[in-house]
CSV table of C-alpha atoms in Angstrom, one decimal:
chain,number,residue,atom,x,y,z
A,1,MET,CA,-79.0,6.4,-107.8
A,2,ASN,CA,-79.5,10.1,-107.0
A,3,GLU,CA,-76.8,10.8,-108.1
A,4,PRO,CA,-76.4,13.7,-111.1
A,5,LEU,CA,-75.4,12.5,-114.5
A,6,GLN,CA,-74.0,15.4,-116.8
A,7,TYR,CA,-76.2,15.8,-119.3
A,8,PHE,CA,-75.5,19.8,-119.1
A,9,ALA,CA,-74.0,21.7,-122.0
A,10,PRO,CA,-74.7,20.0,-125.7
A,11,SER,CA,-72.1,20.1,-127.9
A,12,THR,CA,-72.6,17.4,-130.5
A,13,PRO,CA,-74.7,19.7,-133.5
A,14,ARG,CA,-78.4,18.8,-133.0
A,15,ARG,CA,-81.4,19.8,-136.5
A,16,THR,CA,-81.7,23.0,-134.8
A,17,ALA,CA,-84.3,24.4,-137.2
A,18,THR,CA,-87.9,25.9,-136.5
A,19,ALA,CA,-90.8,23.6,-135.9
A,20,PRO,CA,-94.4,24.5,-135.2
A,21,VAL,CA,-95.2,24.2,-131.6
A,22,PRO,CA,-97.7,21.7,-130.3
A,23,ARG,CA,-101.2,23.0,-130.7
A,24,PRO,CA,-101.8,25.1,-127.0
A,25,ASP,CA,-105.7,24.1,-126.4
A,26,ARG,CA,-104.9,21.3,-126.3
A,27,GLN,CA,-107.8,19.6,-123.5
A,28,PHE,CA,-105.8,18.6,-120.3
A,29,TYR,CA,-104.0,22.3,-121.0
A,30,ALA,CA,-107.4,23.3,-121.1
A,31,GLN,CA,-108.1,23.7,-117.1
A,32,THR,CA,-106.3,26.9,-116.2
A,33,HIS,CA,-101.4,27.2,-116.2
A,34,ALA,CA,-101.9,26.2,-112.5
A,35,PHE,CA,-103.8,23.1,-112.7
A,36,GLY,CA,-104.1,21.3,-116.2
A,37,ARG,CA,-105.9,17.8,-117.0
A,38,PHE,CA,-104.2,14.3,-117.4
A,39,GLY,CA,-103.8,13.3,-120.7
A,40,ILE,CA,-100.8,11.1,-123.0
A,41,ARG,CA,-99.6,11.2,-126.1
A,42,TRP,CA,-97.5,10.0,-128.5
A,43,PHE,CA,-96.4,12.3,-131.0
A,44,ASP,CA,-93.6,13.0,-133.7
A,45,PRO,CA,-90.9,15.0,-131.4
A,46,ARG,CA,-90.3,18.6,-132.3
A,47,ILE,CA,-89.0,22.2,-132.3
A,48,MET,CA,-90.7,24.1,-130.2
A,49,ALA,CA,-90.9,27.8,-131.2
A,50,SER,CA,-91.0,29.3,-127.6
A,51,GLU,CA,-91.2,28.8,-124.5
A,52,HIS,CA,-93.2,27.6,-122.2
A,53,PHE,CA,-96.1,26.5,-119.4
A,54,HIS,CA,-98.8,24.8,-117.8
A,55,GLY,CA,-100.3,23.3,-114.3
A,56,HIS,CA,-97.9,19.6,-114.7
A,57,ILE,CA,-95.8,17.2,-113.8
A,58,GLU,CA,-94.3,16.2,-117.4
A,59,ILE,CA,-93.2,12.7,-117.8
A,60,ASN,CA,-90.9,12.9,-120.8
A,61,TRP,CA,-90.4,9.3,-123.0
A,62,LEU,CA,-88.2,9.1,-126.2
A,63,THR,CA,-88.2,5.4,-128.6
A,64,SER,CA,-84.2,6.4,-130.0
A,65,GLY,CA,-82.2,9.9,-130.5
A,66,SER,CA,-81.9,12.7,-127.1
A,67,MET,CA,-83.7,15.5,-127.5
A,68,ASP,CA,-82.4,18.7,-126.6
A,69,TYR,CA,-84.7,21.4,-122.9
A,70,VAL,CA,-84.0,24.1,-122.7
A,71,ILE,CA,-85.4,24.8,-119.0
A,72,ASP,CA,-85.4,28.2,-116.7
A,73,GLY,CA,-83.2,29.3,-119.1
A,74,ARG,CA,-80.1,25.8,-118.6
A,75,PRO,CA,-79.9,23.5,-121.3
A,76,LEU,CA,-80.1,19.9,-120.5
A,77,ARG,CA,-80.2,16.9,-122.8
A,78,ILE,CA,-82.6,14.1,-122.6
A,79,PRO,CA,-81.7,10.3,-124.0
A,80,ALA,CA,-84.3,7.7,-125.4
A,81,GLU,CA,-86.2,5.3,-123.4
A,82,ARG,CA,-85.8,6.9,-119.4
A,83,LEU,CA,-88.4,8.1,-118.3
A,84,VAL,CA,-87.7,12.1,-117.5
A,85,LEU,CA,-89.4,14.4,-114.7
A,86,PHE,CA,-90.2,18.1,-114.4
A,87,TRP,CA,-91.9,20.3,-113.4
A,88,ALA,CA,-93.7,21.8,-117.0
A,89,GLY,CA,-95.0,25.3,-114.7
A,90,ILE,CA,-91.4,26.7,-114.4
A,91,PRO,CA,-91.3,28.2,-118.9
A,92,HIS,CA,-89.3,24.8,-120.7
A,93,GLN,CA,-88.5,24.4,-124.7
A,94,THR,CA,-87.5,21.8,-126.7
A,95,THR,CA,-84.6,23.2,-128.2
A,96,GLY,CA,-82.6,20.3,-130.1
A,97,LEU,CA,-83.8,16.8,-131.9
A,98,ASP,CA,-81.4,13.9,-132.8
A,99,PRO,CA,-84.2,11.1,-133.7
A,100,GLY,CA,-80.7,8.2,-134.1
A,101,ALA,CA,-79.3,6.7,-136.8
A,102,GLY,CA,-81.5,5.4,-139.3
A,103,THR,CA,-84.8,4.9,-137.6
A,104,GLU,CA,-87.5,7.6,-136.8
A,105,SER,CA,-88.0,9.1,-132.9
A,106,ARG,CA,-91.4,8.9,-131.1
A,107,GLN,CA,-92.3,10.6,-127.8
A,108,CYS,CA,-94.3,9.7,-125.6
A,109,ASN,CA,-95.3,12.8,-122.7
A,110,VAL,CA,-97.7,11.9,-119.4
A,111,TYR,CA,-99.6,15.4,-118.1
A,112,LEU,CA,-100.1,15.1,-114.2
A,113,PRO,CA,-101.8,17.5,-113.1
A,114,LEU,CA,-100.0,18.9,-110.7
A,115,ASP,CA,-102.9,19.5,-108.1
A,116,SER,CA,-102.9,15.7,-108.5
A,117,PHE,CA,-99.0,14.9,-107.6
A,118,LEU,CA,-99.1,16.6,-104.5
A,119,HIS,CA,-101.2,15.2,-103.0
A,120,MET,CA,-99.9,11.5,-103.8
A,121,PRO,CA,-98.5,9.9,-101.0
A,122,ASN,CA,-95.4,9.0,-99.5
A,123,LEU,CA,-93.5,10.6,-102.6
A,124,GLY,CA,-91.5,12.7,-100.1
A,125,PRO,CA,-87.8,13.9,-101.9
A,126,LEU,CA,-89.2,13.2,-105.4
A,127,THR,CA,-92.5,15.8,-104.1
A,128,ALA,CA,-89.3,18.2,-103.4
A,129,THR,CA,-86.7,17.7,-106.0
A,130,MET,CA,-90.1,18.3,-108.8
A,131,MET,CA,-91.4,21.4,-106.3
A,132,GLY,CA,-87.1,23.2,-106.6
A,133,GLY,CA,-86.9,22.9,-110.5
A,134,GLY,CA,-84.5,19.0,-109.8
A,135,VAL,CA,-85.2,17.0,-113.4
A,136,VAL,CA,-85.1,13.4,-112.8
A,137,MET,CA,-84.9,10.7,-115.0
A,138,LEU,CA,-85.5,6.9,-113.5
A,139,PRO,CA,-84.4,4.3,-114.0
A,140,THR,CA,-83.4,1.6,-117.4
A,141,GLU,CA,-86.1,-1.1,-115.8
A,142,THR,CA,-89.0,1.1,-114.5
A,143,ILE,CA,-91.1,0.8,-117.8
A,144,GLY,CA,-90.5,0.3,-121.3
A,145,GLU,CA,-92.6,1.2,-124.3
A,146,ASP,CA,-95.2,-1.7,-124.8
A,147,THR,CA,-96.5,-0.2,-120.8
A,148,LEU,CA,-96.6,3.4,-122.3
A,149,ARG,CA,-98.5,1.3,-125.4
A,150,ARG,CA,-100.7,0.8,-122.9
A,151,TRP,CA,-101.2,3.1,-120.3
A,152,TYR,CA,-102.0,4.8,-124.2
A,153,GLN,CA,-104.7,3.0,-124.8
A,154,ASP,CA,-106.4,2.9,-121.5
A,155,TYR,CA,-106.1,6.0,-121.7
A,156,ARG,CA,-108.4,7.0,-124.9
A,157,SER,CA,-111.3,4.1,-124.0
A,158,GLY,CA,-113.0,6.8,-122.0
A,159,ASP,CA,-113.7,4.2,-119.7
A,160,ALA,CA,-113.6,5.3,-116.0
A,161,GLU,CA,-112.3,2.5,-113.9
A,162,ARG,CA,-109.0,2.5,-116.5
A,163,THR,CA,-108.1,5.5,-116.6
A,164,ASP,CA,-108.1,4.9,-112.5
A,165,ILE,CA,-106.5,2.4,-112.6
A,166,LEU,CA,-103.8,3.7,-115.0
A,167,LYS,CA,-103.8,7.3,-113.0
A,168,GLN,CA,-103.1,4.1,-109.7
A,169,GLU,CA,-100.3,2.7,-111.9
A,170,ILE,CA,-98.7,5.7,-112.7
A,171,ALA,CA,-98.6,6.8,-108.6
A,172,LEU,CA,-97.3,3.6,-107.9
A,173,MET,CA,-94.5,4.2,-109.5
A,174,LEU,CA,-93.6,6.9,-108.6
A,175,ARG,CA,-93.0,5.5,-105.2
A,176,ARG,CA,-91.6,2.8,-106.1
A,177,ALA,CA,-88.4,6.3,-107.4
A,178,ALA,CA,-89.0,7.3,-104.9
A,179,VAL,CA,-87.6,4.3,-102.5
A,180,THR,CA,-85.6,3.0,-104.7
A,181,GLY,CA,-84.1,6.2,-106.1
A,182,TRP,CA,-83.5,8.0,-109.5
A,183,ASP,CA,-80.7,9.8,-111.5
A,184,THR,CA,-80.4,14.1,-111.2
A,185,LEU,CA,-80.5,15.4,-115.1
A,186,MET,CA,-81.0,17.9,-112.8
A,187,GLU,CA,-80.2,20.0,-109.6
A,188,PRO,CA,-83.1,21.3,-107.8
A,189,TRP,CA,-82.4,24.9,-107.5
A,190,ILE,CA,-85.4,26.5,-105.8
A,191,GLU,CA,-84.5,26.7,-101.3
A,192,SER,CA,-86.6,26.3,-98.6
A,193,VAL,CA,-87.6,29.6,-98.3
A,194,GLY,CA,-88.6,31.2,-94.0
A,195,ALA,CA,-89.2,34.3,-91.8
A,196,SER,CA,-86.5,35.2,-91.6
A,197,THR,CA,-84.5,35.1,-95.9
A,198,ARG,CA,-85.0,38.5,-97.2
A,199,THR,CA,-83.3,37.8,-100.3
A,200,ALA,CA,-85.4,34.5,-102.0
A,201,SER,CA,-87.2,34.9,-105.8
A,202,PRO,CA,-90.4,34.6,-106.2
A,203,LEU,CA,-91.3,31.3,-106.6
A,204,ARG,CA,-89.0,30.2,-103.9
A,205,TYR,CA,-91.5,32.0,-101.6
A,206,VAL,CA,-94.5,30.8,-103.7
A,207,VAL,CA,-92.7,27.1,-103.3
A,208,ALA,CA,-92.3,27.7,-99.2
A,209,MET,CA,-96.1,29.0,-99.2
A,210,ILE,CA,-97.3,25.6,-100.9
A,211,ARG,CA,-95.7,23.4,-98.3
A,212,HIS,CA,-97.2,24.8,-95.7
A,213,ILE,CA,-101.2,24.7,-97.3
A,214,LEU,CA,-100.2,21.4,-97.9
A,215,GLU,CA,-99.1,20.8,-94.7
A,216,ASN,CA,-101.9,22.5,-93.1
A,217,LEU,CA,-105.4,22.0,-95.6
A,218,ASP,CA,-107.4,20.8,-92.7
A,219,GLU,CA,-106.4,23.9,-90.6
A,220,PRO,CA,-108.1,27.4,-91.1
A,221,LEU,CA,-105.7,28.9,-93.7
A,222,ARG,CA,-105.7,32.3,-93.8
A,223,ALA,CA,-103.5,34.7,-96.2
A,224,GLU,CA,-101.4,36.3,-93.3
A,225,ASP,CA,-100.9,33.4,-92.4
A,226,VAL,CA,-99.7,32.2,-94.6
A,227,ALA,CA,-98.1,35.3,-95.5
A,228,ARG,CA,-96.2,35.1,-92.6
A,229,VAL,CA,-94.4,31.5,-92.4
A,230,VAL,CA,-92.2,33.2,-95.1
A,231,GLY,CA,-91.7,36.5,-93.5
A,232,LEU,CA,-93.9,38.5,-97.3
A,233,HIS,CA,-96.6,41.3,-96.1
A,234,PRO,CA,-100.0,39.9,-96.5
A,235,ASN,CA,-101.3,41.8,-100.0
A,236,TYR,CA,-98.0,41.3,-101.9
A,237,ALA,CA,-98.1,36.7,-100.7
A,238,LEU,CA,-101.4,37.1,-103.0
A,239,ASN,CA,-100.5,38.8,-105.5
A,240,LEU,CA,-97.2,36.6,-105.8
A,241,PHE,CA,-98.4,33.7,-105.3
A,242,SER,CA,-101.4,34.3,-108.4
A,243,ASP,CA,-98.6,36.0,-110.8
A,244,VAL,CA,-96.3,32.7,-110.4
A,245,MET,CA,-98.7,30.0,-109.8
A,246,ARG,CA,-101.8,31.9,-111.9
A,247,VAL,CA,-104.7,30.5,-109.6
A,248,PRO,CA,-105.3,33.1,-106.5
A,249,LEU,CA,-103.8,31.3,-103.0
A,250,HIS,CA,-107.9,31.0,-102.2
A,251,LYS,CA,-108.6,28.7,-104.9
A,252,PHE,CA,-105.2,26.5,-105.0
A,253,VAL,CA,-106.8,25.9,-101.2
A,254,VAL,CA,-110.0,24.8,-102.6
A,255,ARG,CA,-108.3,22.9,-105.6
A,256,MET,CA,-106.2,20.7,-102.8
A,257,ARG,CA,-109.1,20.6,-100.4
A,258,LEU,CA,-111.5,20.1,-103.3
A,259,ILE,CA,-108.5,16.2,-103.8
A,260,ARG,CA,-108.2,15.5,-100.1
A,261,ALA,CA,-111.8,14.8,-100.1
A,262,ARG,CA,-112.3,13.2,-102.5
A,263,ALA,CA,-109.5,10.6,-101.9
A,264,LEU,CA,-110.7,10.5,-98.5
A,265,LEU,CA,-114.1,9.0,-99.7
A,266,PHE,CA,-112.2,6.0,-102.0
A,267,GLU,CA,-111.8,5.0,-99.0
A,268,GLY,CA,-115.0,4.3,-97.8
A,269,ASN,CA,-114.6,5.0,-93.9
A,270,LEU,CA,-115.0,8.3,-93.1
A,271,SER,CA,-118.4,9.5,-93.2
A,272,ILE,CA,-119.0,12.5,-95.3
A,273,GLU,CA,-119.0,15.1,-92.5
A,274,ASN,CA,-115.8,13.7,-92.0
A,275,VAL,CA,-114.5,13.9,-95.0
A,276,ALA,CA,-115.4,17.9,-95.4
A,277,PHE,CA,-113.5,17.8,-92.0
A,278,GLU,CA,-110.0,16.6,-92.3
A,279,SER,CA,-110.5,18.1,-95.2
A,280,GLY,CA,-110.6,21.1,-94.4
A,281,PHE,CA,-113.9,22.7,-94.7
A,282,ARG,CA,-115.6,23.9,-91.9
A,283,ALA,CA,-119.1,24.8,-93.4
A,284,LEU,CA,-121.3,21.6,-95.1
A,285,SER,CA,-122.7,23.2,-97.4
A,286,GLN,CA,-119.6,25.3,-98.4
A,287,PHE,CA,-118.1,21.6,-99.2
A,288,TYR,CA,-121.3,20.2,-100.9
A,289,VAL,CA,-120.9,23.9,-103.6
A,290,GLN,CA,-117.3,23.3,-103.9
A,291,PHE,CA,-117.4,20.1,-104.4
A,292,ARG,CA,-120.5,19.5,-107.1
A,293,LYS,CA,-119.5,22.0,-108.8
A,294,ALA,CA,-115.4,20.7,-109.1
A,295,TYR,CA,-117.3,17.1,-110.6
A,296,GLY,CA,-120.6,17.6,-111.4
A,297,LEU,CA,-122.1,14.8,-108.6
A,298,THR,CA,-122.4,16.0,-104.5
A,299,PRO,CA,-119.9,13.3,-102.4
A,300,ARG,CA,-122.5,10.9,-101.4
A,301,GLN,CA,-123.1,10.3,-105.2
A,302,MET,CA,-119.6,9.8,-106.5
A,303,ARG,CA,-118.6,7.9,-103.3
A,304,ALA,CA,-121.8,5.2,-104.2
A,305,HIS,CA,-120.7,5.5,-108.1
A,306,TYR,CA,-117.6,4.5,-107.1
A,307,LEU,CA,-118.0,2.3,-104.3
A,308,ARG,CA,-120.3,0.3,-106.0
């Protein structure tokens, strides 16, 4: 596994007539361009009038035929009945469709919020590949259409317990993929950078800053320290981060700390004070304010609700 496949530069004639782009105001796009909401949908595949981006790891599945994408200006063909993953924060566009012989193709998309994905444990090289701009395809035996339709029913049920189980199943599927491997449709191109790098692209700098933030969430994270990791002036680093991620660096840090805190709360073996500390909040009052603002419950209320 993890061997590159040759799906580049499609040569077969494709249907290229412009079709409406999926509505950008769907609920799972609505939070911010940096952090989308979790969502699943089934729909008729369609050509996109222009490229777009959003705050998810996007997972695509086709029932038949194939689909042509352009991701960051590079062509790619996606086959049917395979889960294909990429970081949707990189501009992408569907440019061609082949519904398959004598059949009507359907598409399932899973929208996994970027911040939730980054906090999934033990993904290792899969996280690095996604944040490096790679596109991967999971093995044929990973999942089938029946499971995807069950996931969709769980998502549409409105039942918090079913949705939580669904998200855990997706996390376990990705964790297994990180161990057993995948096929590479597009190699990662956003390389790691350090303070000695002088010619890195903006995206490379930002990915390096994100990596540093995730590895040091429980420590004080000043803009000067994050900028030093990539050898940039703090003001320039802050502006660069906001331009690429569409969210200020400090809000990104708070969001990632809240995701960690929520996970620690569910483990149930730490006091609220220790949850705050382990997540990087130095003031308990600040932790309560940020947590309630994000989730509508206090940490204690959330723990009581989900662990009752």
